[in-house]
GROMACS .gro file of C-alpha atoms in nm:
model
  283
    1MET     CA    1   0.184   1.025  -0.830
    2GLU     CA    2  -0.132   0.832  -0.732
    3ARG     CA    3  -0.178   0.501  -0.910
    4THR     CA    4  -0.489   0.296  -0.970
    5VAL     CA    5  -0.450  -0.015  -0.756
    6GLU     CA    6  -0.667  -0.307  -0.700
    7PRO     CA    7  -0.858  -0.294  -0.357
    8ALA     CA    8  -0.647  -0.475  -0.097
    9VAL     CA    9  -0.774  -0.773   0.068
   10VAL     CA   10  -0.760  -0.794   0.451
   11GLU     CA   11  -0.535  -1.090   0.554
   12PHE     CA   12  -0.456  -1.236   0.900
   13ALA     CA   13  -0.135  -1.312   1.071
   14GLN     CA   14  -0.116  -1.515   1.401
   15VAL     CA   15   0.165  -1.378   1.600
   16ASN     CA   16   0.233  -1.379   1.962
   17GLY     CA   17  -0.089  -1.569   2.021
   18VAL     CA   18  -0.297  -1.289   1.860
   19ARG     CA   19  -0.464  -1.268   1.520
   20ILE     CA   20  -0.344  -0.944   1.349
   21ALA     CA   21  -0.516  -0.799   1.041
   22TYR     CA   22  -0.325  -0.655   0.770
   23GLU     CA   23  -0.327  -0.540   0.402
   24ARG     CA   24  -0.041  -0.547   0.143
   25THR     CA   25  -0.056  -0.318  -0.153
   26GLY     CA   26   0.204  -0.284  -0.429
   27GLU     CA   27   0.425  -0.545  -0.586
   28SER     CA   28   0.777  -0.395  -0.602
   29GLY     CA   29   1.021  -0.165  -0.412
   30ASP     CA   30   1.122  -0.165  -0.049
   31PRO     CA   31   0.878  -0.289   0.220
   32LEU     CA   32   0.704  -0.005   0.388
   33VAL     CA   33   0.510  -0.071   0.706
   34PHE     CA   34   0.265   0.188   0.850
   35VAL     CA   35   0.179   0.187   1.246
   36HIS     CA   36  -0.135   0.379   1.319
   37GLY     CA   37  -0.178   0.590   1.627
   38SER     CA   38  -0.428   0.573   1.925
   39TRP     CA   39  -0.788   0.518   1.855
   40GLY     CA   40  -0.709   0.431   1.487
   41SER     CA   41  -0.679   0.153   1.235
   42HIS     CA   42  -0.489   0.049   0.919
   43HIS     CA   43  -0.745   0.257   0.730
   44ASN     CA   44  -0.598   0.576   0.862
   45TRP     CA   45  -0.338   0.534   0.595
   46ASP     CA   46  -0.584   0.492   0.301
   47PRO     CA   47  -0.510   0.851   0.185
   48VAL     CA   48  -0.149   0.786   0.103
   49VAL     CA   49  -0.119   0.412   0.023
   50PRO     CA   50  -0.236   0.454  -0.348
   51ARG     CA   51   0.022   0.712  -0.391
   52LEU     CA   52   0.288   0.480  -0.258
   53ALA     CA   53   0.197   0.152  -0.402
   54GLY     CA   54   0.391   0.216  -0.719
   55GLU     CA   55   0.727   0.262  -0.538
   56PHE     CA   56   0.697   0.054  -0.223
   57ARG     CA   57   0.537  -0.286  -0.100
   58VAL     CA   58   0.310  -0.120   0.153
   59VAL     CA   59   0.178  -0.300   0.468
   60THR     CA   60  -0.084  -0.148   0.687
   61TYR     CA   61  -0.218  -0.325   0.990
   62ASP     CA   62  -0.462  -0.314   1.287
   63ARG     CA   63  -0.269  -0.310   1.616
   64ARG     CA   64  -0.390  -0.573   1.861
   65GLY     CA   65  -0.720  -0.471   2.019
   66HIS     CA   66  -0.808  -0.247   1.715
   67SER     CA   67  -1.067  -0.294   1.439
   68ASP     CA   68  -1.026  -0.617   1.264
   69SER     CA   69  -0.749  -0.741   1.483
   70GLU     CA   70  -0.828  -0.973   1.785
   71ARG     CA   71  -0.893  -0.827   2.116
   72PRO     CA   72  -0.737  -1.036   2.390
   73GLN     CA   73  -0.852  -1.039   2.734
   74GLY     CA   74  -0.697  -0.796   2.986
   75PRO     CA   75  -0.515  -0.475   2.935
   76GLY     CA   76  -0.281  -0.430   2.644
   77SER     CA   77   0.090  -0.277   2.663
   78VAL     CA   78   0.327  -0.096   2.456
   79HIS     CA   79   0.557  -0.397   2.479
   80GLU     CA   80   0.300  -0.617   2.318
   81ASP     CA   81   0.264  -0.380   2.040
   82VAL     CA   82   0.640  -0.362   1.981
   83ALA     CA   83   0.658  -0.748   1.977
   84ASP     CA   84   0.353  -0.768   1.745
   85LEU     CA   85   0.519  -0.535   1.492
   86ALA     CA   86   0.865  -0.719   1.488
   87ALA     CA   87   0.663  -1.060   1.460
   88LEU     CA   88   0.453  -0.922   1.171
   89ILE     CA   89   0.762  -0.813   0.972
   90GLU     CA   90   0.918  -1.146   1.025
   91TYR     CA   91   0.601  -1.329   0.951
   92LEU     CA   92   0.580  -1.154   0.612
   93ASP     CA   93   0.954  -1.202   0.555
   94ILE     CA   94   1.025  -0.843   0.467
   95ALA     CA   95   1.298  -0.752   0.692
   96PRO     CA   96   1.477  -0.502   0.689
   97ALA     CA   97   1.176  -0.268   0.633
   98TRP     CA   98   1.095   0.091   0.648
   99VAL     CA   99   0.863   0.152   0.933
  100VAL     CA  100   0.652   0.472   0.955
  101GLY     CA  101   0.459   0.563   1.247
  102ASN     CA  102   0.203   0.835   1.369
  103SER     CA  103   0.157   0.966   1.713
  104TYR     CA  104   0.146   0.660   1.957
  105GLY     CA  105   0.255   0.448   1.647
  106SER     CA  106   0.554   0.654   1.647
  107ILE     CA  107   0.639   0.535   1.989
  108ILE     CA  108   0.606   0.178   1.895
  109THR     CA  109   0.835   0.243   1.593
  110LEU     CA  110   1.097   0.410   1.823
  111ARG     CA  111   1.068   0.132   2.066
  112LEU     CA  112   1.117  -0.106   1.785
  113ALA     CA  113   1.429   0.085   1.670
  114SER     CA  114   1.563   0.032   2.027
  115ALA     CA  115   1.473  -0.333   2.059
  116ARG     CA  116   1.503  -0.473   1.714
  117PRO     CA  117   1.708  -0.258   1.472
  118ASP     CA  118   1.797  -0.563   1.276
  119VAL     CA  119   1.435  -0.559   1.117
  120LEU     CA  120   1.460  -0.199   1.017
  121ARG     CA  121   1.592  -0.036   0.699
  122GLY     CA  122   1.489   0.303   0.856
  123ILE     CA  123   1.216   0.480   1.039
  124VAL     CA  124   0.984   0.789   0.990
  125VAL     CA  125   0.800   0.919   1.300
  126HIS     CA  126   0.537   1.196   1.338
  127GLU     CA  127   0.491   1.370   1.669
  128PRO     CA  128   0.542   1.075   1.925
  129PRO     CA  129   0.380   1.187   2.248
  130LEU     CA  130   0.707   1.130   2.436
  131PHE     CA  131   0.606   1.354   2.712
  132THR     CA  132   0.845   1.189   2.967
  133LEU     CA  133   1.124   1.368   2.767
  134LEU     CA  134   1.013   1.706   2.891
  135ASP     CA  135   1.207   1.863   3.178
  136ASP     CA  136   1.029   1.889   3.492
  137GLY     CA  137   0.962   2.236   3.610
  138GLY     CA  138   0.960   2.382   3.244
  139SER     CA  139   0.661   2.574   3.069
  140GLU     CA  140   0.604   2.272   2.861
  141ALA     CA  141   0.588   2.041   3.148
  142ALA     CA  142   0.332   2.271   3.320
  143ALA     CA  143   0.129   2.280   2.998
  144LEU     CA  144   0.118   1.915   2.977
  145GLU     CA  145  -0.004   1.895   3.351
  146GLU     CA  146  -0.294   2.132   3.254
  147ILE     CA  147  -0.373   1.887   2.979
  148ARG     CA  148  -0.354   1.570   3.206
  149SER     CA  149  -0.562   1.733   3.491
  150GLY     CA  150  -0.813   1.880   3.254
  151PRO     CA  151  -0.929   1.716   2.939
  152LEU     CA  152  -0.738   1.391   2.964
  153ALA     CA  153  -0.894   1.333   3.312
  154GLU     CA  154  -1.222   1.375   3.154
  155VAL     CA  155  -1.128   1.136   2.887
  156TYR     CA  156  -1.049   0.889   3.130
  157ARG     CA  157  -1.357   0.933   3.332
  158ARG     CA  158  -1.582   0.893   3.020
  159LEU     CA  159  -1.392   0.582   2.907
  160THR     CA  160  -1.416   0.408   3.243
  161ALA     CA  161  -1.792   0.505   3.232
  162GLY     CA  162  -1.830   0.356   2.900
  163ASP     CA  163  -1.895   0.674   2.709
  164HIS     CA  164  -1.671   0.584   2.424
  165ALA     CA  165  -1.825   0.844   2.180
  166GLY     CA  166  -1.792   1.123   2.425
  167ALA     CA  167  -1.440   1.046   2.515
  168ALA     CA  168  -1.334   1.016   2.145
  169GLU     CA  169  -1.487   1.341   2.068
  170LEU     CA  170  -1.316   1.517   2.369
  171PHE     CA  171  -0.992   1.356   2.293
  172VAL     CA  172  -0.998   1.494   1.926
  173GLU     CA  173  -1.129   1.832   2.026
  174GLN     CA  174  -0.913   1.917   2.320
  175VAL     CA  175  -0.609   1.709   2.308
  176ALA     CA  176  -0.506   1.604   1.960
  177LEU     CA  177  -0.659   1.819   1.682
  178GLY     CA  178  -0.826   2.120   1.824
  179PRO     CA  179  -1.172   2.266   1.842
  180GLY     CA  180  -1.405   2.187   1.559
  181SER     CA  181  -1.195   1.884   1.436
  182TRP     CA  182  -1.425   1.618   1.530
  183ALA     CA  183  -1.696   1.732   1.299
  184ARG     CA  184  -1.446   1.777   1.013
  185LEU     CA  185  -1.339   1.415   1.020
  186PRO     CA  186  -1.482   1.167   0.782
  187GLU     CA  187  -1.769   0.972   0.958
  188ASP     CA  188  -1.597   0.634   0.917
  189LEU     CA  189  -1.285   0.782   1.093
  190ARG     CA  190  -1.516   0.900   1.380
  191GLN     CA  191  -1.668   0.556   1.401
  192THR     CA  192  -1.326   0.386   1.417
  193PHE     CA  193  -1.222   0.624   1.708
  194ILE     CA  194  -1.535   0.519   1.885
  195VAL     CA  195  -1.505   0.144   1.822
  196ASN     CA  196  -1.140   0.128   1.941
  197ALA     CA  197  -1.194   0.384   2.239
  198PRO     CA  198  -1.126   0.093   2.500
  199THR     CA  199  -0.769   0.053   2.364
  200TYR     CA  200  -0.685   0.417   2.456
  201LEU     CA  201  -0.776   0.333   2.832
  202ASP     CA  202  -0.512   0.063   2.807
  203GLU     CA  203  -0.246   0.318   2.703
  204MET     CA  204  -0.355   0.541   2.988
  205ASN     CA  205  -0.308   0.267   3.235
  206ASP     CA  206   0.023   0.149   3.103
  207PRO     CA  207   0.316   0.302   3.291
  208ASP     CA  208   0.549   0.247   3.008
  209ALA     CA  209   0.323   0.384   2.717
  210LEU     CA  210   0.504   0.714   2.682
  211THR     CA  211   0.860   0.607   2.748
  212VAL     CA  212   1.148   0.495   2.533
  213ASP     CA  213   1.503   0.362   2.592
  214GLU     CA  214   1.699   0.677   2.542
  215ALA     CA  215   2.039   0.521   2.530
  216ALA     CA  216   1.928   0.250   2.291
  217LEU     CA  217   1.785   0.534   2.058
  218ALA     CA  218   2.115   0.718   2.076
  219ARG     CA  219   2.283   0.409   1.931
  220PHE     CA  220   2.040   0.383   1.645
  221THR     CA  221   2.205   0.470   1.330
  222ALA     CA  222   1.963   0.379   1.050
  223PRO     CA  223   1.805   0.666   0.854
  224THR     CA  224   1.558   0.845   1.074
  225LEU     CA  225   1.312   1.121   0.994
  226ILE     CA  226   1.136   1.305   1.255
  227THR     CA  227   0.822   1.515   1.142
  228GLU     CA  228   0.591   1.771   1.281
  229GLY     CA  229   0.303   1.998   1.184
  230ASP     CA  230   0.324   2.371   1.235
  231GLN     CA  231  -0.046   2.378   1.339
  232SER     CA  232   0.002   2.094   1.597
  233PRO     CA  233  -0.042   2.138   1.977
  234PRO     CA  234   0.242   2.355   2.092
  235ILE     CA  235   0.358   2.102   2.349
  236PHE     CA  236   0.514   1.884   2.046
  237PRO     CA  237   0.805   2.097   1.953
  238ALA     CA  238   0.983   2.059   2.278
  239VAL     CA  239   0.938   1.677   2.268
  240LEU     CA  240   1.073   1.655   1.913
  241GLU     CA  241   1.366   1.874   2.005
  242ARG     CA  242   1.460   1.647   2.284
  243LEU     CA  243   1.413   1.348   2.066
  244ALA     CA  244   1.638   1.486   1.778
  245GLY     CA  245   1.903   1.561   2.065
  246LEU     CA  246   1.885   1.181   2.137
  247MET     CA  247   1.920   1.069   1.783
  248PRO     CA  248   2.208   1.261   1.620
  249HIS     CA  249   2.165   1.091   1.288
  250ALA     CA  250   1.800   1.203   1.258
  251GLU     CA  251   1.658   1.445   0.994
  252ARG     CA  252   1.361   1.679   1.078
  253VAL     CA  253   1.078   1.814   0.847
  254VAL     CA  254   0.800   2.042   0.921
  255TYR     CA  255   0.469   2.021   0.734
  256PRO     CA  256   0.337   2.368   0.673
  257GLY     CA  257  -0.032   2.407   0.751
  258ALA     CA  258  -0.057   2.057   0.892
  259GLY     CA  259  -0.118   1.926   1.222
  260HIS     CA  260  -0.105   1.580   1.404
  261ILE     CA  261  -0.239   1.383   1.125
  262PRO     CA  262  -0.068   1.507   0.801
  263HIS     CA  263  -0.121   1.174   0.623
  264ILE     CA  264  -0.497   1.246   0.631
  265THR     CA  265  -0.519   1.623   0.600
  266HIS     CA  266  -0.202   1.668   0.364
  267PRO     CA  267  -0.151   1.341   0.188
  268VAL     CA  268   0.040   1.475  -0.110
  269SER     CA  269   0.303   1.673   0.098
  270TYR     CA  270   0.327   1.372   0.329
  271VAL     CA  271   0.409   1.139   0.049
  272ASP     CA  272   0.645   1.373  -0.124
  273GLU     CA  273   0.849   1.408   0.195
  274LEU     CA  274   0.839   1.028   0.262
  275VAL     CA  275   0.948   0.937  -0.096
  276ALA     CA  276   1.231   1.203  -0.088
  277PHE     CA  277   1.371   1.095   0.234
  278THR     CA  278   1.365   0.731   0.157
  279SER     CA  279   1.515   0.774  -0.184
  280ALA     CA  280   1.798   0.988  -0.055
  281ALA     CA  281   1.874   0.742   0.215
  282THR     CA  282   1.896   0.447  -0.028
  283SER     CA  283   2.073   0.615  -0.321
   0.00000   0.00000   0.00000
């Protein structure tokens, strides 16, 4: 049930030489840290935070380079994102914490599970774009190559040309959410995507961005929930099937009618599944 909460105040943590912006909501329960995906910010989680604040101590934050967090010189990397997440959990003294990621935030979450399982109570990941898990020569790999050589190549061209608005709209329409989605997004979310567009260029140039340590994930035994939307791009089920095979202890959930951002489009269902999973895992 959604509860009335006082507006959170943006705070800052100095970790790994970078100032990270975060918000804390809720005063009791297990710590629950949300990791946003590409182009986004901690406000991506605003639709679900009030519904969770009564049961968790919720932390949302802007990854380095995004929105209110510091933008260091030079390209960013997934390794820095993982180190920042671990350092933020330690800075707040909330380990072990539940960590929940969406899209690229799920890759960061899974990499944290591989590198620092000691700071985790469990993880929940929605549609990590781990396309390197796909078998070469399969139909899914062929579909991915069409995306890479078509819309993603054009997104890259627009980003390098400084057309951040055009790149963001194209990514949303032809890669992540489908035709017509850009106009349906709230104006503030569209502006966030435009402001944070340069960070996606970093991800596209990072050779390790879409990879994980498969052997380490196979050893991760803390509670794990892998989720997907039945309206998401068709390439994701194959990725998640491979990921579930790597993590034999993982559970899976499909959100009916939802796509790549269920916490925004279907917040009630998203919270219900999250609460049910974490409650069962700790009972």
